[in-house]
Amino acid sequence: MQFGLTDEQKMMQEMARDFALKEIQPTLKEDEANHRYRPERVKQMAELGFFGCALPEEYGGNGFGFLESVLLAEQIAKVSGSWRLPFNMQNIGPAVTVNKFGTKEQKERFIPNWVNADACGFFAITEPNSGSDVASMRTTATDCGDHWELNGQKMWISNAHVGDWGLVYAFTDREKKYKGMTCFIVNLKDNEGIVTAPIDTKLGLHCAPTGEIAFTKAKIPKDSVLGEVGQGFQICMWQLNNTRISCAAGALGIAGGAIDAAIEYANERTQFGKKIGAYQMIQAQIADMVAEHDAAKMLVYRAAWLKDQGLPNQQQTSIAKLFASEAAVHAASATMKIFGSYGFSTEYPAERFLRDAQSLRVVEGTSNIQKTIIAGIAMGDVPNR
């Protein structure tokens, strides 16, 4: 059993860490305050090969797998949880999913543009009244002969109002329930039937654009179907099992950033004549954070490794996502306590770590949904895929 990283993987970590510190950190406080998204930064990340993992080289892939993507995303999230999102939008979400279910023409047309960030990616599942219960979505796609017509609304969609090409899930036959859902590759631009709007009232992830999409008799080409008509639910579940590993990587990064900040502050701040890190209560908090983070790291890396080996991993991925996201919230909360009053100030990163960490309990399946998946597989109700 190997626990070490290769020299190449360590170099990738260092490259991502370097990028985060030199390109993201200098403007982060200002960008957070102004909810600023920088598309040119996504392009920079693409040029470094960040979005080529788990994809064939013929479509722009870099020859690496899910584990390398996790290592990259973790280092970026250590500085900013917001800038972990492009890994899902450009790579692990649409690109990897089209590579699995798409035709050769679809792969050639779309994947390279996501990998090199010429197209801004997204995937649209959640609706105003449909979250964890994916099959309750109301968006429909009607076959009109020479085109499909989309009607409905998507909510809380990353990159909604800045996105170009991405995946949209809709019902083509509601009577068939799960088997009546279909996935479409959709262009959000230059379509009079599609209107997007930003959501600026978020607690965290202020540099990651989030919005809503409204489809009103939106015409999309007949060749927009990904996979087969009626295969959408299967595609959606397969995709979420991948994108949640990137969320788990984001949790590792946020927790790691919070722990580093807590340790630095505990070694600098003095009370009653000595640094606060000398007090056992502070040490106990840091010890718990470090132990949980180390355990989370092993779980996330294991799940990513299983994916790269083509082995069953759904349960392990949900375990990783559940544990890592909860550990990140705990680490961020403990960091705020260690910072005391300064933790409540936007002048320090503690409050941002806590705000950003909260999202990871919700996205790509809430913590409760992860528990349902884990228990269902453990009890033999469903197989581990």
Short mmCIF file of C-alpha atoms in Angstrom, two decimals:
data_model
loop_
_atom_site.label_atom_id
_atom_site.label_comp_id
_atom_site.label_asym_id
_atom_site.label_seq_id
_atom_site.Cartn_x
_atom_site.Cartn_y
_atom_site.Cartn_z
CA MET A 1 0.00 0.00 0.00
CA GLN A 2 1.58 3.25 -1.18
CA PHE A 3 0.98 6.47 0.76
CA GLY A 4 3.52 8.70 -0.93
CA LEU A 5 3.15 10.94 -3.98
CA THR A 6 5.38 10.69 -7.03
CA ASP A 7 7.86 13.43 -7.82
CA GLU A 8 5.63 14.50 -10.69
CA GLN A 9 2.60 14.77 -8.43
CA LYS A 10 4.61 16.82 -5.94
CA MET A 11 5.65 19.14 -8.77
CA MET A 12 1.98 19.59 -9.73
CA GLN A 13 1.15 20.47 -6.13
CA GLU A 14 3.94 23.00 -6.07
CA MET A 15 2.83 24.52 -9.37
CA ALA A 16 -0.75 24.94 -8.13
CA ARG A 17 0.43 26.34 -4.78
CA ASP A 18 2.67 28.79 -6.60
CA PHE A 19 -0.15 29.91 -8.87
CA ALA A 20 -2.54 30.42 -5.96
CA LEU A 21 -0.05 32.51 -3.99
CA LYS A 22 1.20 34.61 -6.90
CA GLU A 23 -1.95 35.04 -9.02
CA ILE A 24 -4.92 34.68 -6.65
CA GLN A 25 -3.74 35.83 -3.23
CA PRO A 26 -2.61 39.39 -4.15
CA THR A 27 -6.08 40.54 -5.27
CA LEU A 28 -8.21 38.15 -3.23
CA LYS A 29 -9.39 40.56 -0.52
CA GLU A 30 -10.47 43.14 -3.10
CA ASP A 31 -12.02 40.52 -5.36
CA GLU A 32 -13.98 39.00 -2.47
CA ALA A 33 -15.31 42.38 -1.41
CA ASN A 34 -16.48 43.15 -4.96
CA HIS A 35 -17.64 39.62 -5.84
CA ARG A 36 -15.26 39.80 -8.79
CA TYR A 37 -14.87 36.88 -11.19
CA ARG A 38 -11.85 37.01 -13.47
CA PRO A 39 -12.31 34.95 -16.68
CA GLU A 40 -8.70 35.63 -17.65
CA ARG A 41 -7.63 33.68 -14.57
CA VAL A 42 -9.52 30.61 -15.78
CA LYS A 43 -7.60 30.91 -19.03
CA GLN A 44 -4.33 31.07 -17.07
CA MET A 45 -5.27 27.92 -15.20
CA ALA A 46 -6.07 26.21 -18.50
CA GLU A 47 -2.70 27.17 -19.94
CA LEU A 48 -1.02 25.44 -17.01
CA GLY A 49 -2.91 22.24 -17.83
CA PHE A 50 -5.18 22.30 -14.77
CA PHE A 51 -8.25 21.12 -16.72
CA GLY A 52 -6.83 18.19 -18.65
CA CYS A 53 -7.01 15.52 -15.95
CA ALA A 54 -8.95 12.27 -16.52
CA LEU A 55 -9.23 13.06 -20.24
CA PRO A 56 -7.56 11.53 -23.33
CA GLU A 57 -4.69 13.47 -24.84
CA GLU A 58 -6.46 13.50 -28.22
CA TYR A 59 -9.04 15.90 -26.72
CA GLY A 60 -6.56 18.05 -24.82
CA GLY A 61 -6.05 15.80 -21.81
CA ASN A 62 -2.73 15.80 -19.98
CA GLY A 63 -2.30 12.11 -19.23
CA PHE A 64 -3.11 12.47 -15.53
CA GLY A 65 -6.13 11.30 -13.54
CA PHE A 66 -8.57 12.22 -10.82
CA LEU A 67 -5.91 12.09 -8.12
CA GLU A 68 -3.83 14.76 -9.85
CA SER A 69 -6.93 16.92 -10.28
CA VAL A 70 -7.60 16.57 -6.54
CA LEU A 71 -4.02 17.59 -5.74
CA LEU A 72 -4.30 20.69 -7.93
CA ALA A 73 -7.74 21.72 -6.68
CA GLU A 74 -6.71 21.25 -3.04
CA GLN A 75 -3.83 23.69 -3.37
CA ILE A 76 -5.97 26.32 -5.10
CA ALA A 77 -8.73 26.01 -2.48
CA LYS A 78 -6.18 26.44 0.28
CA VAL A 79 -5.96 30.06 -0.83
CA SER A 80 -9.49 30.51 -2.23
CA GLY A 81 -12.45 28.15 -2.23
CA SER A 82 -13.99 30.18 -5.06
CA TRP A 83 -11.23 29.31 -7.50
CA ARG A 84 -11.64 25.57 -6.97
CA LEU A 85 -14.92 25.77 -8.93
CA PRO A 86 -13.34 25.92 -12.43
CA PHE A 87 -12.00 22.40 -11.95
CA ASN A 88 -15.59 21.17 -12.00
CA MET A 89 -16.91 23.57 -14.61
CA GLN A 90 -14.13 23.04 -17.17
CA ASN A 91 -12.98 19.52 -16.44
CA ILE A 92 -14.52 17.03 -14.01
CA GLY A 93 -18.10 18.06 -14.83
CA PRO A 94 -18.93 18.62 -18.52
CA ALA A 95 -15.67 17.48 -20.14
CA VAL A 96 -15.28 14.16 -18.32
CA THR A 97 -19.00 13.43 -18.72
CA VAL A 98 -19.01 14.11 -22.46
CA ASN A 99 -15.91 11.95 -22.78
CA LYS A 100 -17.84 9.09 -21.16
CA PHE A 101 -21.20 9.41 -22.92
CA GLY A 102 -20.64 11.60 -25.98
CA THR A 103 -20.22 10.75 -29.63
CA LYS A 104 -16.83 11.16 -31.25
CA GLU A 105 -18.11 14.35 -32.90
CA GLN A 106 -19.29 15.76 -29.56
CA LYS A 107 -15.98 14.93 -27.91
CA GLU A 108 -13.97 16.59 -30.65
CA ARG A 109 -16.22 19.65 -30.71
CA PHE A 110 -16.62 20.40 -27.02
CA ILE A 111 -13.94 18.85 -24.79
CA PRO A 112 -10.90 20.77 -26.13
CA ASN A 113 -12.73 24.08 -25.72
CA TRP A 114 -13.48 23.34 -22.06
CA VAL A 115 -9.94 22.13 -21.40
CA ASN A 116 -8.32 25.23 -22.90
CA ALA A 117 -11.04 27.53 -21.47
CA ASP A 118 -12.08 28.91 -24.86
CA ALA A 119 -15.58 27.99 -23.67
CA CYS A 120 -16.80 28.57 -20.12
CA GLY A 121 -18.44 25.38 -18.85
CA PHE A 122 -21.35 24.68 -16.51
CA PHE A 123 -23.90 22.00 -15.64
CA ALA A 124 -27.50 22.71 -14.72
CA ILE A 125 -29.38 20.31 -12.44
CA THR A 126 -30.82 22.21 -9.45
CA GLU A 127 -34.12 24.10 -9.71
CA PRO A 128 -36.10 26.38 -7.35
CA ASN A 129 -38.05 23.38 -6.03
CA SER A 130 -35.69 20.55 -6.93
CA GLY A 131 -32.42 19.93 -5.13
CA SER A 132 -31.56 16.59 -3.53
CA ASP A 133 -34.60 15.04 -5.23
CA VAL A 134 -33.22 15.32 -8.76
CA ALA A 135 -36.16 13.45 -10.28
CA SER A 136 -38.57 16.15 -9.09
CA MET A 137 -37.18 18.69 -11.57
CA ARG A 138 -39.77 20.45 -13.74
CA THR A 139 -37.68 21.53 -16.74
CA THR A 140 -38.87 19.81 -19.90
CA ALA A 141 -37.49 19.18 -23.37
CA THR A 142 -40.00 18.61 -26.16
CA ASP A 143 -39.15 16.98 -29.48
CA CYS A 144 -40.36 19.43 -32.13
CA GLY A 145 -39.13 17.47 -35.11
CA ASP A 146 -36.23 19.55 -36.33
CA HIS A 147 -35.22 20.80 -32.86
CA TRP A 148 -35.77 20.38 -29.13
CA GLU A 149 -37.66 22.98 -27.09
CA LEU A 150 -36.54 23.63 -23.52
CA ASN A 151 -38.87 25.12 -20.91
CA GLY A 152 -38.15 25.57 -17.21
CA GLN A 153 -35.83 27.19 -14.71
CA LYS A 154 -32.51 26.22 -13.17
CA MET A 155 -31.25 27.77 -9.92
CA TRP A 156 -27.95 27.98 -8.03
CA ILE A 157 -25.99 27.11 -11.16
CA SER A 158 -22.26 27.83 -11.12
CA ASN A 159 -21.25 29.97 -14.13
CA ALA A 160 -24.90 30.42 -15.16
CA HIS A 161 -24.57 34.01 -16.37
CA VAL A 162 -20.98 33.68 -17.68
CA GLY A 163 -21.21 30.20 -19.16
CA ASP A 164 -21.02 29.25 -22.82
CA TRP A 165 -21.49 25.51 -23.38
CA GLY A 166 -22.56 23.06 -20.70
CA LEU A 167 -24.93 20.30 -19.66
CA VAL A 168 -28.64 20.78 -18.97
CA TYR A 169 -30.86 18.05 -17.54
CA ALA A 170 -34.56 17.97 -18.42
CA PHE A 171 -37.50 15.59 -18.70
CA THR A 172 -38.37 14.33 -22.17
CA ASP A 173 -41.04 11.98 -20.79
CA ARG A 174 -42.20 12.67 -17.25
CA GLU A 175 -44.44 9.57 -17.15
CA LYS A 176 -41.32 7.38 -17.26
CA LYS A 177 -40.01 9.10 -14.10
CA TYR A 178 -36.26 8.43 -13.72
CA LYS A 179 -36.09 6.86 -17.16
CA GLY A 180 -37.66 9.92 -18.76
CA MET A 181 -34.82 12.35 -18.07
CA THR A 182 -32.35 13.39 -20.78
CA CYS A 183 -29.07 15.31 -20.79
CA PHE A 184 -28.42 18.02 -23.38
CA ILE A 185 -25.31 19.96 -24.40
CA VAL A 186 -26.55 23.55 -24.52
CA ASN A 187 -25.15 26.92 -25.57
CA LEU A 188 -26.47 29.65 -23.26
CA LYS A 189 -25.42 32.49 -25.57
CA ASP A 190 -27.28 33.93 -28.57
CA ASN A 191 -30.53 32.11 -27.82
CA GLU A 192 -33.57 34.34 -27.34
CA GLY A 193 -35.29 31.60 -25.36
CA ILE A 194 -32.57 31.54 -22.68
CA VAL A 195 -32.18 34.24 -20.04
CA THR A 196 -29.58 34.13 -17.28
CA ALA A 197 -29.17 36.24 -14.14
CA PRO A 198 -26.57 36.35 -11.37
CA ILE A 199 -27.23 35.49 -7.72
CA ASP A 200 -25.25 37.90 -5.55
CA THR A 201 -26.80 37.08 -2.19
CA LYS A 202 -24.47 34.21 -1.32
CA LEU A 203 -22.87 33.65 2.06
CA GLY A 204 -19.54 32.63 0.55
CA LEU A 205 -17.61 31.78 -2.62
CA HIS A 206 -17.87 35.42 -3.65
CA CYS A 207 -15.47 35.10 -6.59
CA ALA A 208 -17.30 32.12 -8.07
CA PRO A 209 -20.23 33.23 -10.29
CA THR A 210 -23.58 31.65 -9.45
CA GLY A 211 -26.91 32.33 -11.10
CA GLU A 212 -30.18 31.14 -12.54
CA ILE A 213 -31.20 30.10 -16.05
CA ALA A 214 -34.69 30.47 -17.50
CA PHE A 215 -35.70 28.51 -20.60
CA THR A 216 -38.76 29.76 -22.46
CA LYS A 217 -39.42 27.89 -25.71
CA ALA A 218 -35.66 27.75 -26.17
CA LYS A 219 -34.75 26.00 -29.40
CA ILE A 220 -31.72 23.74 -29.32
CA PRO A 221 -30.43 21.45 -32.12
CA LYS A 222 -31.48 17.80 -32.37
CA ASP A 223 -27.88 16.68 -31.99
CA SER A 224 -27.71 18.29 -28.53
CA VAL A 225 -28.60 15.03 -26.75
CA LEU A 226 -25.75 13.54 -24.71
CA GLY A 227 -25.92 9.77 -24.64
CA GLU A 228 -29.42 8.52 -25.36
CA VAL A 229 -32.85 10.03 -24.80
CA GLY A 230 -33.98 8.81 -21.37
CA GLN A 231 -30.43 8.20 -20.12
CA GLY A 232 -30.18 11.55 -18.33
CA PHE A 233 -30.66 10.33 -14.76
CA GLN A 234 -27.92 7.72 -15.16
CA ILE A 235 -25.59 10.34 -16.65
CA CYS A 236 -26.43 12.80 -13.87
CA MET A 237 -25.67 10.33 -11.08
CA TRP A 238 -22.43 9.27 -12.78
CA GLN A 239 -21.39 12.90 -13.15
CA LEU A 240 -22.19 13.81 -9.54
CA ASN A 241 -20.11 10.89 -8.29
CA ASN A 242 -17.17 12.54 -10.06
CA THR A 243 -17.80 16.21 -9.34
CA ARG A 244 -18.19 15.55 -5.63
CA ILE A 245 -14.59 14.32 -5.46
CA SER A 246 -13.56 17.81 -6.59
CA CYS A 247 -15.76 19.26 -3.84
CA ALA A 248 -13.96 17.00 -1.38
CA ALA A 249 -10.65 18.34 -2.70
CA GLY A 250 -11.96 21.86 -2.11
CA ALA A 251 -12.79 20.87 1.46
CA LEU A 252 -9.23 19.65 1.97
CA GLY A 253 -7.93 22.96 0.70
CA ILE A 254 -10.17 25.14 2.84
CA ALA A 255 -9.42 23.08 5.95
CA GLY A 256 -5.70 23.19 5.20
CA GLY A 257 -5.78 26.95 4.76
CA ALA A 258 -7.73 27.40 7.98
CA ILE A 259 -5.32 25.18 9.93
CA ASP A 260 -2.28 27.05 8.64
CA ALA A 261 -3.88 30.36 9.61
CA ALA A 262 -4.79 29.07 13.08
CA ILE A 263 -1.28 27.76 13.77
CA GLU A 264 0.37 30.96 12.56
CA TYR A 265 -1.91 33.09 14.74
CA ALA A 266 -1.49 30.80 17.77
CA ASN A 267 2.27 31.19 17.47
CA GLU A 268 2.08 34.99 17.20
CA ARG A 269 -0.70 36.06 19.57
CA THR A 270 0.26 36.46 23.23
CA GLN A 271 -2.00 36.55 26.28
CA PHE A 272 -1.07 36.40 29.96
CA GLY A 273 2.60 36.63 29.06
CA LYS A 274 2.91 33.77 26.58
CA LYS A 275 1.76 32.79 23.10
CA ILE A 276 -1.76 31.36 23.05
CA GLY A 277 -0.45 28.24 21.30
CA ALA A 278 1.16 27.27 24.60
CA TYR A 279 -2.25 26.80 26.22
CA GLN A 280 -3.63 23.28 26.19
CA MET A 281 -7.12 24.27 25.05
CA ILE A 282 -5.70 25.89 21.92
CA GLN A 283 -3.42 22.89 21.39
CA ALA A 284 -6.40 20.54 21.72
CA GLN A 285 -8.32 22.47 19.06
CA ILE A 286 -5.38 22.41 16.69
CA ALA A 287 -4.74 18.70 17.34
CA ASP A 288 -8.37 17.84 16.49
CA MET A 289 -8.22 19.92 13.32
CA VAL A 290 -4.95 18.35 12.16
CA ALA A 291 -6.10 14.79 12.90
CA GLU A 292 -9.41 15.24 11.07
CA HIS A 293 -7.67 16.87 8.14
CA ASP A 294 -5.16 14.05 7.85
CA ALA A 295 -7.95 11.46 7.93
CA ALA A 296 -9.95 13.41 5.33
CA LYS A 297 -6.92 13.57 3.06
CA MET A 298 -6.51 9.78 3.13
CA LEU A 299 -10.21 9.29 2.31
CA VAL A 300 -10.23 11.77 -0.57
CA TYR A 301 -7.00 10.49 -2.10
CA ARG A 302 -8.27 6.90 -1.82
CA ALA A 303 -11.51 7.71 -3.62
CA ALA A 304 -9.65 9.50 -6.40
CA TRP A 305 -7.22 6.58 -6.73
CA LEU A 306 -10.11 4.12 -7.04
CA LYS A 307 -11.57 6.21 -9.85
CA ASP A 308 -8.26 6.18 -11.68
CA GLN A 309 -8.11 2.39 -11.36
CA GLY A 310 -11.63 2.00 -12.73
CA LEU A 311 -12.74 0.31 -9.50
CA PRO A 312 -16.09 0.74 -7.68
CA ASN A 313 -15.92 3.98 -5.71
CA GLN A 314 -19.37 5.47 -5.17
CA GLN A 315 -19.43 4.67 -1.46
CA GLN A 316 -15.81 5.75 -0.95
CA THR A 317 -16.45 9.00 -2.84
CA SER A 318 -19.46 9.80 -0.66
CA ILE A 319 -17.50 8.94 2.49
CA ALA A 320 -14.71 11.27 1.34
CA LYS A 321 -17.05 14.10 0.48
CA LEU A 322 -19.03 13.78 3.72
CA PHE A 323 -16.03 13.56 6.04
CA ALA A 324 -13.91 16.18 4.28
CA SER A 325 -16.69 18.78 4.08
CA GLU A 326 -17.68 18.36 7.73
CA ALA A 327 -14.03 18.46 8.76
CA ALA A 328 -13.57 21.67 6.78
CA VAL A 329 -16.47 23.36 8.59
CA HIS A 330 -15.08 22.20 11.93
CA ALA A 331 -11.58 23.45 11.10
CA ALA A 332 -12.87 26.82 9.91
CA SER A 333 -15.08 27.22 12.98
CA ALA A 334 -12.22 26.33 15.33
CA THR A 335 -9.95 28.76 13.51
CA MET A 336 -12.45 31.56 14.11
CA LYS A 337 -12.46 30.72 17.84
CA ILE A 338 -8.67 30.77 17.98
CA PHE A 339 -8.62 34.18 16.28
CA GLY A 340 -11.11 35.49 18.83
CA SER A 341 -12.53 38.91 17.90
CA TYR A 342 -10.21 39.11 14.90
CA GLY A 343 -11.85 35.99 13.51
CA PHE A 344 -15.03 38.01 13.17
CA SER A 345 -13.26 40.61 11.03
CA THR A 346 -13.01 40.57 7.25
CA GLU A 347 -9.44 41.79 7.66
CA TYR A 348 -8.46 38.20 8.44
CA PRO A 349 -9.19 35.01 6.43
CA ALA A 350 -10.86 33.06 9.25
CA GLU A 351 -14.39 34.26 8.52
CA ARG A 352 -13.98 33.61 4.77
CA PHE A 353 -12.83 30.04 5.39
CA LEU A 354 -15.96 29.44 7.47
CA ARG A 355 -18.30 31.01 4.91
CA ASP A 356 -16.79 29.10 2.00
CA ALA A 357 -16.68 25.80 3.90
CA GLN A 358 -20.43 25.87 4.53
CA SER A 359 -21.17 25.45 0.81
CA LEU A 360 -19.45 22.07 0.74
CA ARG A 361 -22.09 20.57 3.02
CA VAL A 362 -24.65 21.33 0.31
CA VAL A 363 -23.21 21.16 -3.21
CA GLU A 364 -23.06 17.91 -5.26
CA GLY A 365 -25.33 16.24 -2.70
CA THR A 366 -25.84 17.40 0.88
CA SER A 367 -24.19 15.68 3.82
CA ASN A 368 -27.50 13.91 4.48
CA ILE A 369 -27.58 12.61 0.90
CA GLN A 370 -24.02 11.31 1.28
CA LYS A 371 -25.11 9.44 4.42
CA THR A 372 -28.03 7.95 2.50
CA ILE A 373 -25.69 6.73 -0.25
CA ILE A 374 -23.16 5.33 2.23
CA ALA A 375 -25.81 3.51 4.28
CA GLY A 376 -27.65 2.19 1.22
CA ILE A 377 -24.50 0.56 -0.13
CA ALA A 378 -23.41 -0.68 3.32
CA MET A 379 -26.80 -2.34 3.86
CA GLY A 380 -26.79 -4.00 0.47
CA ASP A 381 -29.74 -2.05 -0.94
CA VAL A 382 -27.68 -0.89 -3.93
CA PRO A 383 -24.30 -1.98 -5.32
CA ASN A 384 -21.14 0.06 -5.02
CA ARG A 385 -20.43 1.23 -8.56
#
